[in-house]
Short mmCIF file of C-alpha atoms in Angstrom, two decimals:
data_model
loop_
_atom_site.label_atom_id
_atom_site.label_comp_id
_atom_site.label_asym_id
_atom_site.label_seq_id
_atom_site.Cartn_x
_atom_site.Cartn_y
_atom_site.Cartn_z
CA MET A 1 -22.24 19.46 36.33
CA ASN A 2 -18.66 18.18 35.65
CA ILE A 3 -16.85 14.89 35.12
CA ARG A 4 -15.67 14.71 38.75
CA GLN A 5 -19.35 14.78 40.04
CA ILE A 6 -20.31 12.15 37.51
CA GLU A 7 -17.33 9.88 38.45
CA ALA A 8 -18.38 10.26 42.19
CA PHE A 9 -22.02 9.31 41.35
CA HIS A 10 -20.89 6.43 39.29
CA ALA A 11 -18.65 5.09 42.04
CA VAL A 12 -21.36 5.21 44.62
CA MET A 13 -23.91 3.56 42.32
CA GLU A 14 -21.32 0.61 41.89
CA THR A 15 -20.19 0.37 45.55
CA GLY A 16 -23.33 1.52 47.52
CA SER A 17 -21.17 3.50 49.84
CA ALA A 18 -19.67 7.02 49.79
CA THR A 19 -16.86 5.62 51.83
CA HIS A 20 -15.97 2.86 49.33
CA ALA A 21 -16.60 5.31 46.49
CA GLY A 22 -13.96 7.50 48.05
CA GLU A 23 -11.50 4.71 48.27
CA ARG A 24 -11.97 3.98 44.65
CA LEU A 25 -11.46 7.54 43.72
CA GLY A 26 -8.75 8.32 46.12
CA ILE A 27 -10.70 11.01 47.99
CA SER A 28 -12.37 11.27 51.39
CA GLN A 29 -15.95 10.34 52.14
CA PRO A 30 -17.00 14.06 52.84
CA ALA A 31 -15.53 15.00 49.43
CA VAL A 32 -17.66 12.19 47.77
CA SER A 33 -20.83 13.61 49.81
CA LYS A 34 -20.00 17.10 48.53
CA LEU A 35 -19.78 15.86 44.87
CA LEU A 36 -22.97 13.98 45.20
CA LYS A 37 -24.81 16.94 46.59
CA SER A 38 -23.71 19.29 43.87
CA PHE A 39 -24.52 16.71 41.15
CA ALA A 40 -27.94 16.28 42.55
CA GLU A 41 -28.53 20.11 42.54
CA SER A 42 -27.30 20.20 38.91
CA CYS A 43 -29.91 17.38 38.09
CA GLY A 44 -32.69 19.12 40.04
CA PHE A 45 -33.83 16.03 41.86
CA ALA A 46 -32.76 13.70 44.75
CA LEU A 47 -30.42 10.99 43.80
CA PHE A 48 -30.20 8.76 46.97
CA SER A 49 -32.15 8.18 50.17
CA ARG A 50 -30.73 6.48 53.23
CA SER A 51 -31.77 3.12 54.47
CA ASN A 52 -29.93 1.47 57.43
CA GLY A 53 -26.94 3.47 56.83
CA ARG A 54 -26.77 2.75 53.20
CA LEU A 55 -27.32 5.15 50.07
CA VAL A 56 -30.25 3.86 48.14
CA PRO A 57 -30.68 5.11 44.59
CA THR A 58 -33.85 6.86 43.62
CA ARG A 59 -35.70 5.82 40.49
CA GLU A 60 -34.47 8.92 38.88
CA ALA A 61 -30.88 8.07 39.88
CA ARG A 62 -31.16 4.80 38.12
CA LEU A 63 -32.28 6.41 34.89
CA VAL A 64 -29.43 8.80 34.99
CA ALA A 65 -26.98 5.83 35.90
CA ALA A 66 -27.61 4.20 32.61
CA GLU A 67 -26.54 7.22 30.65
CA VAL A 68 -23.56 7.80 33.05
CA GLU A 69 -22.39 4.18 32.43
CA LEU A 70 -22.20 5.01 28.64
CA LEU A 71 -20.25 8.23 29.40
CA ILE A 72 -17.76 6.42 31.78
CA SER A 73 -17.31 3.60 29.22
CA GLY A 74 -16.50 6.22 26.56
CA THR A 75 -14.09 7.96 28.95
CA GLU A 76 -12.33 4.70 29.60
CA ARG A 77 -12.19 4.00 25.72
CA VAL A 78 -10.41 7.47 25.39
CA GLU A 79 -7.98 6.58 28.07
CA ARG A 80 -7.12 3.18 26.44
CA VAL A 81 -6.68 4.80 23.11
CA ALA A 82 -4.50 7.56 24.48
CA ALA A 83 -2.41 4.88 26.29
CA ALA A 84 -2.19 2.77 23.06
CA VAL A 85 -1.02 5.90 21.09
CA ARG A 86 1.42 6.79 23.86
CA ASN A 87 2.82 3.16 23.74
CA ARG A 88 2.82 3.19 19.86
CA GLU A 89 0.10 0.38 19.81
CA TRP A 90 -2.56 2.18 17.92
CA GLY A 91 -2.98 4.41 14.84
CA GLN A 92 -3.23 4.45 11.05
CA ILE A 93 -0.23 4.50 8.90
CA THR A 94 0.19 4.62 5.13
CA ILE A 95 3.46 3.34 3.45
CA ALA A 96 4.34 3.64 -0.20
CA ALA A 97 7.49 1.66 -1.18
CA MET A 98 9.00 0.71 -4.52
CA PRO A 99 7.83 -2.78 -5.58
CA ALA A 100 11.08 -4.48 -4.75
CA LEU A 101 10.32 -3.87 -1.10
CA ALA A 102 6.49 -3.83 -1.21
CA THR A 103 5.84 -6.99 -3.13
CA ARG A 104 7.40 -9.49 -0.80
CA PHE A 105 9.91 -8.20 1.64
CA LEU A 106 7.94 -5.75 3.65
CA PRO A 107 4.85 -8.13 4.14
CA GLN A 108 7.27 -10.70 5.65
CA ALA A 109 9.35 -8.28 7.65
CA LEU A 110 6.42 -6.34 9.06
CA SER A 111 4.16 -9.30 9.94
CA PRO A 112 5.63 -9.84 13.50
CA PHE A 113 5.37 -6.17 14.27
CA LEU A 114 1.79 -6.05 13.09
CA LYS A 115 0.82 -9.16 15.03
CA ALA A 116 2.10 -7.61 18.16
CA GLN A 117 0.06 -4.44 17.39
CA PRO A 118 -3.56 -5.61 16.66
CA ASP A 119 -4.93 -2.08 16.85
CA LEU A 120 -2.48 -0.61 14.23
CA HIS A 121 -4.00 -0.35 10.69
CA LEU A 122 -1.56 -0.22 7.86
CA THR A 123 -1.99 0.66 4.33
CA LEU A 124 0.86 -0.43 2.00
CA GLN A 125 1.17 0.79 -1.58
CA SER A 126 3.62 -0.35 -4.27
CA ARG A 127 4.70 2.79 -6.23
CA ALA A 128 7.70 3.71 -8.38
CA SER A 129 10.11 6.01 -6.64
CA PRO A 130 9.19 9.38 -8.47
CA ARG A 131 5.41 8.67 -7.64
CA ILE A 132 6.38 8.07 -3.85
CA ALA A 133 7.77 11.51 -3.73
CA GLU A 134 4.57 13.13 -5.21
CA LEU A 135 2.54 11.13 -2.67
CA ILE A 136 4.80 12.56 0.29
CA ILE A 137 4.50 16.01 -1.11
CA GLY A 138 0.67 15.83 -1.33
CA GLN A 139 0.62 14.30 2.22
CA GLN A 140 -1.26 11.23 0.99
CA VAL A 141 1.13 8.86 2.66
CA ASP A 142 2.98 9.02 5.93
CA VAL A 143 6.23 7.19 4.82
CA GLY A 144 7.92 6.56 1.55
CA LEU A 145 10.74 4.10 0.89
CA SER A 146 12.58 5.20 -2.37
CA VAL A 147 15.74 4.48 -4.10
CA LEU A 148 15.84 8.37 -4.94
CA PRO A 149 16.36 11.04 -2.27
CA PHE A 150 14.43 13.96 -3.78
CA ASP A 151 15.63 17.36 -2.82
CA HIS A 152 12.37 19.23 -2.17
CA PRO A 153 11.33 21.51 0.59
CA ASP A 154 8.39 19.47 1.52
CA ILE A 155 10.37 16.29 1.93
CA ASP A 156 12.69 14.99 4.65
CA ALA A 157 14.87 12.32 3.25
CA GLU A 158 17.09 9.98 5.24
CA ALA A 159 19.28 7.26 3.81
CA ILE A 160 18.75 4.04 5.90
CA LEU A 161 20.51 1.52 3.69
CA ARG A 162 23.20 1.09 1.04
CA PHE A 163 23.13 -2.22 -0.53
CA ASP A 164 25.04 -4.04 -3.14
CA PHE A 165 23.41 -5.59 -6.05
CA MET A 166 23.81 -9.39 -6.27
CA CYS A 167 23.79 -11.74 -9.24
CA PHE A 168 20.96 -14.16 -8.97
CA LEU A 169 21.58 -17.78 -10.61
CA PRO A 170 19.60 -20.87 -10.87
CA ALA A 171 21.02 -23.24 -8.24
CA ASP A 172 22.20 -25.70 -10.98
CA HIS A 173 23.85 -22.95 -13.09
CA PRO A 174 27.57 -23.55 -14.02
CA LEU A 175 28.54 -20.15 -12.74
CA ALA A 176 27.08 -21.03 -9.36
CA SER A 177 30.42 -22.67 -8.32
CA LYS A 178 32.12 -19.24 -8.49
CA GLU A 179 32.27 -17.12 -5.40
CA ALA A 180 31.69 -13.88 -7.21
CA ILE A 181 30.24 -13.18 -10.62
CA GLY A 182 31.95 -10.59 -12.93
CA VAL A 183 29.73 -8.97 -15.45
CA GLU A 184 32.09 -10.65 -18.16
CA ASP A 185 30.76 -13.96 -17.01
CA LEU A 186 27.21 -12.85 -17.95
CA ARG A 187 28.18 -11.91 -21.59
CA ASN A 188 26.23 -14.76 -23.18
CA GLU A 189 23.87 -15.53 -20.51
CA ALA A 190 19.98 -15.16 -20.94
CA PHE A 191 19.28 -12.11 -18.72
CA ILE A 192 16.09 -11.35 -16.89
CA SER A 193 15.80 -7.43 -17.04
CA LEU A 194 13.56 -4.88 -15.37
CA GLU A 195 11.49 -2.57 -17.41
CA ARG A 196 13.12 0.54 -18.87
CA ASP A 197 11.45 3.02 -16.45
CA ASP A 198 12.83 1.09 -13.28
CA CYS A 199 15.14 3.35 -11.31
CA SER A 200 17.73 0.56 -10.79
CA LEU A 201 18.16 -0.27 -14.41
CA MET A 202 20.48 2.50 -15.25
CA THR A 203 22.81 1.57 -12.29
CA ILE A 204 22.80 -1.97 -13.55
CA ASP A 205 23.58 -1.12 -16.98
CA ARG A 206 26.43 1.07 -16.02
CA ALA A 207 28.18 -1.91 -14.55
CA PHE A 208 28.09 -3.58 -17.93
CA GLN A 209 29.08 -0.54 -19.80
CA ILE A 210 32.12 0.02 -17.49
CA ARG A 211 33.30 -3.60 -18.61
CA GLY A 212 32.30 -3.13 -22.27
CA VAL A 213 29.76 -6.06 -21.93
CA GLN A 214 26.48 -6.28 -23.85
CA LYS A 215 23.56 -7.80 -21.92
CA ARG A 216 21.69 -10.43 -23.70
CA ASN A 217 18.18 -9.41 -22.48
CA ARG A 218 15.77 -12.40 -22.88
CA ILE A 219 12.86 -11.33 -20.64
CA GLU A 220 11.86 -7.92 -19.44
CA VAL A 221 9.64 -7.84 -16.29
CA PRO A 222 8.06 -5.02 -14.14
CA MET A 223 9.16 -6.24 -10.74
CA SER A 224 12.32 -7.58 -9.14
CA GLU A 225 10.44 -10.47 -7.49
CA THR A 226 9.14 -11.57 -10.95
CA ALA A 227 12.66 -11.68 -12.24
CA CYS A 228 13.57 -13.76 -9.24
CA SER A 229 10.80 -16.17 -9.89
CA PHE A 230 12.03 -16.65 -13.51
CA VAL A 231 15.52 -17.25 -12.19
CA ALA A 232 14.28 -19.82 -9.61
CA ASN A 233 12.60 -21.62 -12.52
CA GLY A 234 15.95 -21.79 -14.45
CA VAL A 235 14.98 -19.41 -17.23
CA GLY A 236 18.01 -17.02 -16.94
CA VAL A 237 20.02 -14.97 -14.61
CA SER A 238 19.38 -11.49 -13.18
CA ILE A 239 21.05 -8.86 -11.03
CA LEU A 240 18.82 -7.79 -8.13
CA PRO A 241 18.84 -6.35 -4.64
CA PRO A 242 19.87 -8.80 -1.91
CA PHE A 243 16.45 -8.59 -0.15
CA ILE A 244 14.61 -10.07 -3.19
CA GLY A 245 13.38 -13.65 -2.96
CA VAL A 246 14.59 -14.10 0.67
CA ASP A 247 12.37 -17.24 1.18
CA TYR A 248 13.76 -19.11 -1.82
CA ALA A 249 15.65 -22.17 -0.78
CA GLN A 250 19.27 -22.53 -1.88
CA ASN A 251 18.33 -25.42 -3.98
CA ARG A 252 16.56 -23.01 -6.32
CA ILE A 253 18.61 -19.93 -6.30
CA VAL A 254 22.04 -18.86 -5.37
CA ARG A 255 23.21 -15.31 -4.90
CA ARG A 256 26.70 -14.13 -5.67
CA PRO A 257 28.53 -10.87 -5.31
CA LEU A 258 28.72 -8.77 -8.36
CA ILE A 259 31.94 -7.47 -9.81
CA PRO A 260 32.28 -4.51 -10.20
CA LYS A 261 30.55 -3.69 -6.97
CA THR A 262 27.15 -1.86 -7.73
CA SER A 263 25.37 -0.09 -5.07
CA MET A 264 22.17 1.96 -4.37
CA ASP A 265 20.67 3.60 -1.37
CA ILE A 266 17.20 3.19 0.21
CA TRP A 267 15.78 6.40 1.51
CA VAL A 268 13.05 7.04 3.84
CA LEU A 269 10.83 9.90 2.78
CA THR A 270 8.53 11.78 5.08
CA SER A 271 6.72 15.08 5.08
CA SER A 272 8.55 18.10 6.35
CA ARG A 273 5.16 19.77 7.08
CA ARG A 274 3.57 17.10 9.18
CA PRO A 275 5.45 15.07 11.96
CA LEU A 276 5.15 11.37 11.98
CA SER A 277 3.01 9.74 14.57
CA LEU A 278 4.68 7.84 17.40
CA ALA A 279 3.38 4.52 15.66
CA ALA A 280 4.75 5.52 12.39
CA GLN A 281 8.14 6.36 14.02
CA GLN A 282 8.28 2.99 15.63
CA LEU A 283 7.34 1.21 12.25
CA VAL A 284 10.19 3.10 10.42
CA ASP A 285 12.62 1.94 13.20
CA PHE A 286 11.34 -1.64 12.61
CA ILE A 287 11.98 -1.37 8.85
CA ARG A 288 15.46 0.06 9.37
CA THR A 289 16.24 -3.02 11.71
CA ALA A 290 14.77 -5.51 9.16
CA LEU A 291 16.93 -4.06 6.34
CA ARG A 292 20.15 -3.84 8.34
CA PRO A 293 21.39 -7.38 7.45
CA PHE A 294 21.43 -6.34 3.80
CA CYS A 295 23.68 -3.32 4.39
CA GLN A 296 26.82 -3.33 2.25
CA GLN A 297 29.86 -4.70 4.20
#
């Protein structure tokens, strides 16, 4: 008993004719008859009788047909899943990204992609960059988005974006009239700072140190989006990545280039021991495209 015999039997049950079954399967009528004969021999009982030139299923054939229908349905499901995987429309992907991306930007950026791929299951984790590397090494996530590259034999790292930090100001702030903001301009401003263990804080502090300016930290927050919210509510100013708070209207927040220019990279981290699925590859390409507008000029 083999799948080709079962397909021939199923086709005859549905069409009532070996000729029509052959047309459906793309084989000749004698080939269908041969498959039916061998299938009946495998079953050990007759499957059809003839009446007025038509094949009439026996009672035993109808009992077998119910199970065959389940098998064919399962085969068709496998074919659909294989096609969906091939076309990058199905799969399960886990992404770990630093909070600056995971909190707001990625949900907004990836929603059109996920709406177009209803069979794709995504898990998005918000993690600090050092923890992201650990998850990649342990093969607990498929893709990591980090501001640190991590030189490790189990990690493949690719820089996909270099961005310039921006100065975020309340829309009615006096400095909002300037085309660019020097760190000297922020000497006496209430500053919304990120926590001490944030990977970007050292880079931002260095810009102040270069110009000999002391920040006046008023509020310390765990995430860039939280800092952006404080700025939008007029509590202070902050220095943040350009993809933060993208849906805030200009009547609440203005972004200005920072002087001196202060940049960081975003790295895609993947396991060197396990290749990405086709769906994950497509998702990484989508993220790369979504971040492109924020690439430093």
